[in-house]
mmCIF file with all atom_site columns, C-alpha atoms in Angstrom:
data_model
loop_
_atom_site.group_PDB
_atom_site.id
_atom_site.type_symbol
_atom_site.label_atom_id
_atom_site.label_alt_id
_atom_site.label_comp_id
_atom_site.label_asym_id
_atom_site.label_entity_id
_atom_site.label_seq_id
_atom_site.pdbx_PDB_ins_code
_atom_site.Cartn_x
_atom_site.Cartn_y
_atom_site.Cartn_z
_atom_site.occupancy
_atom_site.B_iso_or_equiv
_atom_site.pdbx_formal_charge
_atom_site.auth_seq_id
_atom_site.auth_comp_id
_atom_site.auth_asym_id
_atom_site.auth_atom_id
_atom_site.pdbx_PDB_model_num
ATOM 1   C CA . UNK N 1 1   ? 295.254 52.107 -69.970  1.00 41.00 ? 1   UNK N CA 1
ATOM 2   C CA . UNK N 1 2   ? 297.782 52.821 -72.789  1.00 43.00 ? 2   UNK N CA 1
ATOM 3   C CA . UNK N 1 3   ? 296.366 53.365 -76.246  1.00 46.00 ? 3   UNK N CA 1
ATOM 4   C CA . UNK N 1 4   ? 298.196 51.791 -79.232  1.00 50.00 ? 4   UNK N CA 1
ATOM 5   C CA . UNK N 1 5   ? 300.020 54.408 -81.273  1.00 56.00 ? 5   UNK N CA 1
ATOM 6   C CA . UNK N 1 6   ? 299.184 54.227 -84.981  1.00 62.00 ? 6   UNK N CA 1
ATOM 7   C CA . UNK N 1 7   ? 302.106 53.363 -87.234  1.00 67.00 ? 7   UNK N CA 1
ATOM 8   C CA . UNK N 1 8   ? 302.821 56.206 -89.679  1.00 75.00 ? 8   UNK N CA 1
ATOM 9   C CA . UNK N 1 9   ? 302.434 55.435 -93.380  1.00 83.00 ? 9   UNK N CA 1
ATOM 10  C CA . UNK N 1 10  ? 306.075 56.447 -93.920  1.00 89.00 ? 10  UNK N CA 1
ATOM 11  C CA . UNK N 1 11  ? 307.198 53.731 -91.490  1.00 88.00 ? 11  UNK N CA 1
ATOM 12  C CA . UNK N 1 12  ? 305.079 51.078 -93.215  1.00 88.00 ? 12  UNK N CA 1
ATOM 13  C CA . UNK N 1 13  ? 306.457 52.175 -96.597  1.00 92.00 ? 13  UNK N CA 1
ATOM 14  C CA . UNK N 1 14  ? 310.069 51.896 -95.390  1.00 92.00 ? 14  UNK N CA 1
ATOM 15  C CA . UNK N 1 15  ? 309.322 48.549 -93.698  1.00 92.00 ? 15  UNK N CA 1
ATOM 16  C CA . UNK N 1 16  ? 307.758 47.143 -96.879  1.00 91.00 ? 16  UNK N CA 1
ATOM 17  C CA . UNK N 1 17  ? 310.661 48.445 -98.974  1.00 93.00 ? 17  UNK N CA 1
ATOM 18  C CA . UNK N 1 18  ? 313.160 46.704 -96.668  1.00 92.00 ? 18  UNK N CA 1
ATOM 19  C CA . UNK N 1 19  ? 311.218 43.424 -96.943  1.00 92.00 ? 19  UNK N CA 1
ATOM 20  C CA . UNK N 1 20  ? 311.124 43.914 -100.719 1.00 91.00 ? 20  UNK N CA 1
ATOM 21  C CA . UNK N 1 21  ? 314.922 43.532 -100.729 1.00 90.00 ? 21  UNK N CA 1
ATOM 22  C CA . UNK N 1 22  ? 314.680 40.040 -99.242  1.00 92.00 ? 22  UNK N CA 1
ATOM 23  C CA . UNK N 1 23  ? 315.514 37.384 -101.877 1.00 91.00 ? 23  UNK N CA 1
ATOM 24  C CA . UNK N 1 24  ? 312.039 36.108 -102.665 1.00 88.00 ? 24  UNK N CA 1
ATOM 25  C CA . UNK N 1 25  ? 308.435 36.400 -101.659 1.00 91.00 ? 25  UNK N CA 1
ATOM 26  C CA . UNK N 1 26  ? 307.976 37.004 -97.950  1.00 94.00 ? 26  UNK N CA 1
ATOM 27  C CA . UNK N 1 27  ? 305.070 35.346 -96.165  1.00 95.00 ? 27  UNK N CA 1
ATOM 28  C CA . UNK N 1 28  ? 303.631 37.690 -93.546  1.00 94.00 ? 28  UNK N CA 1
ATOM 29  C CA . UNK N 1 29  ? 301.731 36.372 -90.551  1.00 95.00 ? 29  UNK N CA 1
ATOM 30  C CA . UNK N 1 30  ? 300.186 38.352 -87.713  1.00 93.00 ? 30  UNK N CA 1
ATOM 31  C CA . UNK N 1 31  ? 300.494 36.104 -84.658  1.00 94.00 ? 31  UNK N CA 1
ATOM 32  C CA . UNK N 1 32  ? 298.395 36.673 -81.523  1.00 94.00 ? 32  UNK N CA 1
ATOM 33  C CA . UNK N 1 33  ? 300.245 36.791 -78.193  1.00 91.00 ? 33  UNK N CA 1
ATOM 34  C CA . UNK N 1 34  ? 299.121 37.648 -74.655  1.00 92.00 ? 34  UNK N CA 1
ATOM 35  C CA . UNK N 1 35  ? 300.567 41.147 -75.251  1.00 92.00 ? 35  UNK N CA 1
ATOM 36  C CA . UNK N 1 36  ? 299.049 41.858 -78.662  1.00 91.00 ? 36  UNK N CA 1
ATOM 37  C CA . UNK N 1 37  ? 299.561 40.753 -82.221  1.00 92.00 ? 37  UNK N CA 1
ATOM 38  C CA . UNK N 1 38  ? 303.075 40.541 -83.617  1.00 91.00 ? 38  UNK N CA 1
ATOM 39  C CA . UNK N 1 39  ? 304.330 40.180 -87.171  1.00 94.00 ? 39  UNK N CA 1
ATOM 40  C CA . UNK N 1 40  ? 306.382 37.190 -88.284  1.00 95.00 ? 40  UNK N CA 1
ATOM 41  C CA . UNK N 1 41  ? 307.947 37.359 -91.737  1.00 95.00 ? 41  UNK N CA 1
ATOM 42  C CA . UNK N 1 42  ? 308.796 34.014 -93.311  1.00 95.00 ? 42  UNK N CA 1
ATOM 43  C CA . UNK N 1 43  ? 311.019 33.071 -96.225  1.00 94.00 ? 43  UNK N CA 1
ATOM 44  C CA . UNK N 1 44  ? 312.481 29.860 -97.580  1.00 94.00 ? 44  UNK N CA 1
ATOM 45  C CA . UNK N 1 45  ? 311.260 26.339 -98.221  1.00 95.00 ? 45  UNK N CA 1
ATOM 46  C CA . UNK N 1 46  ? 308.298 25.447 -96.005  1.00 93.00 ? 46  UNK N CA 1
ATOM 47  C CA . UNK N 1 47  ? 309.720 21.988 -95.247  1.00 96.00 ? 47  UNK N CA 1
ATOM 48  C CA . UNK N 1 48  ? 313.238 23.239 -94.413  1.00 96.00 ? 48  UNK N CA 1
ATOM 49  C CA . UNK N 1 49  ? 314.484 23.363 -90.820  1.00 97.00 ? 49  UNK N CA 1
ATOM 50  C CA . UNK N 1 50  ? 313.227 26.528 -89.077  1.00 97.00 ? 50  UNK N CA 1
ATOM 51  C CA . UNK N 1 51  ? 315.575 29.352 -88.159  1.00 95.00 ? 51  UNK N CA 1
ATOM 52  C CA . UNK N 1 52  ? 314.156 32.122 -85.938  1.00 95.00 ? 52  UNK N CA 1
ATOM 53  C CA . UNK N 1 53  ? 315.714 35.587 -86.172  1.00 93.00 ? 53  UNK N CA 1
ATOM 54  C CA . UNK N 1 54  ? 315.055 38.159 -83.437  1.00 91.00 ? 54  UNK N CA 1
ATOM 55  C CA . UNK N 1 55  ? 316.117 41.772 -83.976  1.00 91.00 ? 55  UNK N CA 1
ATOM 56  C CA . UNK N 1 56  ? 318.021 43.779 -81.417  1.00 86.00 ? 56  UNK N CA 1
ATOM 57  C CA . UNK N 1 57  ? 316.184 46.347 -79.347  1.00 82.00 ? 57  UNK N CA 1
ATOM 58  C CA . UNK N 1 58  ? 314.697 49.162 -81.379  1.00 85.00 ? 58  UNK N CA 1
ATOM 59  C CA . UNK N 1 59  ? 314.850 47.269 -84.683  1.00 89.00 ? 59  UNK N CA 1
ATOM 60  C CA . UNK N 1 60  ? 312.411 45.214 -86.768  1.00 92.00 ? 60  UNK N CA 1
ATOM 61  C CA . UNK N 1 61  ? 312.601 41.798 -88.363  1.00 93.00 ? 61  UNK N CA 1
ATOM 62  C CA . UNK N 1 62  ? 313.290 43.518 -91.694  1.00 92.00 ? 62  UNK N CA 1
ATOM 63  C CA . UNK N 1 63  ? 316.941 44.009 -90.622  1.00 91.00 ? 63  UNK N CA 1
ATOM 64  C CA . UNK N 1 64  ? 317.617 40.339 -91.402  1.00 91.00 ? 64  UNK N CA 1
ATOM 65  C CA . UNK N 1 65  ? 317.333 40.761 -95.183  1.00 89.00 ? 65  UNK N CA 1
ATOM 66  C CA . UNK N 1 66  ? 321.102 40.532 -95.748  1.00 88.00 ? 66  UNK N CA 1
ATOM 67  C CA . UNK N 1 67  ? 321.271 37.212 -93.877  1.00 87.00 ? 67  UNK N CA 1
ATOM 68  C CA . UNK N 1 68  ? 318.392 35.850 -95.915  1.00 86.00 ? 68  UNK N CA 1
ATOM 69  C CA . UNK N 1 69  ? 320.061 37.098 -99.117  1.00 85.00 ? 69  UNK N CA 1
ATOM 70  C CA . UNK N 1 70  ? 323.378 35.507 -98.117  1.00 89.00 ? 70  UNK N CA 1
ATOM 71  C CA . UNK N 1 71  ? 321.789 32.079 -98.433  1.00 89.00 ? 71  UNK N CA 1
ATOM 72  C CA . UNK N 1 72  ? 320.235 31.367 -95.063  1.00 91.00 ? 72  UNK N CA 1
ATOM 73  C CA . UNK N 1 73  ? 316.779 31.090 -96.663  1.00 91.00 ? 73  UNK N CA 1
ATOM 74  C CA . UNK N 1 74  ? 318.015 28.481 -99.156  1.00 92.00 ? 74  UNK N CA 1
ATOM 75  C CA . UNK N 1 75  ? 318.742 25.997 -96.373  1.00 93.00 ? 75  UNK N CA 1
ATOM 76  C CA . UNK N 1 76  ? 316.213 27.055 -93.723  1.00 95.00 ? 76  UNK N CA 1
ATOM 77  C CA . UNK N 1 77  ? 312.707 28.369 -93.284  1.00 95.00 ? 77  UNK N CA 1
ATOM 78  C CA . UNK N 1 78  ? 313.566 31.796 -91.881  1.00 94.00 ? 78  UNK N CA 1
ATOM 79  C CA . UNK N 1 79  ? 311.130 33.365 -89.405  1.00 95.00 ? 79  UNK N CA 1
ATOM 80  C CA . UNK N 1 80  ? 311.854 37.029 -88.652  1.00 94.00 ? 80  UNK N CA 1
ATOM 81  C CA . UNK N 1 81  ? 309.874 38.196 -85.620  1.00 94.00 ? 81  UNK N CA 1
ATOM 82  C CA . UNK N 1 82  ? 308.941 41.782 -84.760  1.00 93.00 ? 82  UNK N CA 1
ATOM 83  C CA . UNK N 1 83  ? 309.259 42.059 -80.990  1.00 88.00 ? 83  UNK N CA 1
ATOM 84  C CA . UNK N 1 84  ? 306.332 43.447 -79.019  1.00 85.00 ? 84  UNK N CA 1
ATOM 85  C CA . UNK N 1 85  ? 307.110 46.867 -77.610  1.00 78.00 ? 85  UNK N CA 1
ATOM 86  C CA . UNK N 1 86  ? 309.659 47.693 -80.335  1.00 82.00 ? 86  UNK N CA 1
ATOM 87  C CA . UNK N 1 87  ? 309.155 49.171 -83.806  1.00 82.00 ? 87  UNK N CA 1
ATOM 88  C CA . UNK N 1 88  ? 307.543 46.896 -86.339  1.00 84.00 ? 88  UNK N CA 1
ATOM 89  C CA . UNK N 1 89  ? 304.124 45.725 -87.328  1.00 86.00 ? 89  UNK N CA 1
ATOM 90  C CA . UNK N 1 90  ? 303.063 44.538 -83.903  1.00 84.00 ? 90  UNK N CA 1
ATOM 91  C CA . UNK N 1 91  ? 299.852 45.870 -82.378  1.00 86.00 ? 91  UNK N CA 1
ATOM 92  C CA . UNK N 1 92  ? 300.038 46.047 -78.571  1.00 87.00 ? 92  UNK N CA 1
ATOM 93  C CA . UNK N 1 93  ? 297.086 44.847 -76.518  1.00 89.00 ? 93  UNK N CA 1
ATOM 94  C CA . UNK N 1 94  ? 295.860 47.747 -74.379  1.00 89.00 ? 94  UNK N CA 1
ATOM 95  C CA . UNK N 1 95  ? 296.560 47.168 -70.699  1.00 89.00 ? 95  UNK N CA 1
ATOM 96  C CA . UNK N 1 96  ? 299.013 44.305 -71.300  1.00 88.00 ? 96  UNK N CA 1
ATOM 97  C CA . UNK N 1 97  ? 302.472 45.848 -71.751  1.00 87.00 ? 97  UNK N CA 1
ATOM 98  C CA . UNK N 1 98  ? 305.649 43.800 -71.999  1.00 87.00 ? 98  UNK N CA 1
ATOM 99  C CA . UNK N 1 99  ? 307.357 44.497 -68.648  1.00 88.00 ? 99  UNK N CA 1
ATOM 100 C CA . UNK N 1 100 ? 310.015 41.831 -68.293  1.00 88.00 ? 100 UNK N CA 1
ATOM 101 C CA . UNK N 1 101 ? 312.247 39.485 -70.228  1.00 85.00 ? 101 UNK N CA 1
ATOM 102 C CA . UNK N 1 102 ? 309.850 36.682 -69.294  1.00 89.00 ? 102 UNK N CA 1
ATOM 103 C CA . UNK N 1 103 ? 306.980 38.635 -70.862  1.00 85.00 ? 103 UNK N CA 1
ATOM 104 C CA . UNK N 1 104 ? 309.013 39.170 -74.029  1.00 80.00 ? 104 UNK N CA 1
ATOM 105 C CA . UNK N 1 105 ? 309.872 35.475 -74.291  1.00 79.00 ? 105 UNK N CA 1
ATOM 106 C CA . UNK N 1 106 ? 306.273 34.479 -73.707  1.00 78.00 ? 106 UNK N CA 1
#
């Protein structure tokens, strides 16, 4: 059974610094999934239409700061999702790895 690898403090510091460059306060939610808990970072008016941003492989939701700063978060409620199995603030569930695209979507 795989054991979750602790996230180094230096990674968390860099992640938080990247989110600090987003244009406003970022709401952070840890969302349970069948594969563990993943982080969703939200920005923009709560009642605005939602816009979900998924990072490419090997990246985190923090990469979307420039899009949020360019005005996307003025018109939409932006939800940046850290993907399970990639860097970010997700915490994998031991014994339940993401093994397929279907798992990732779920």
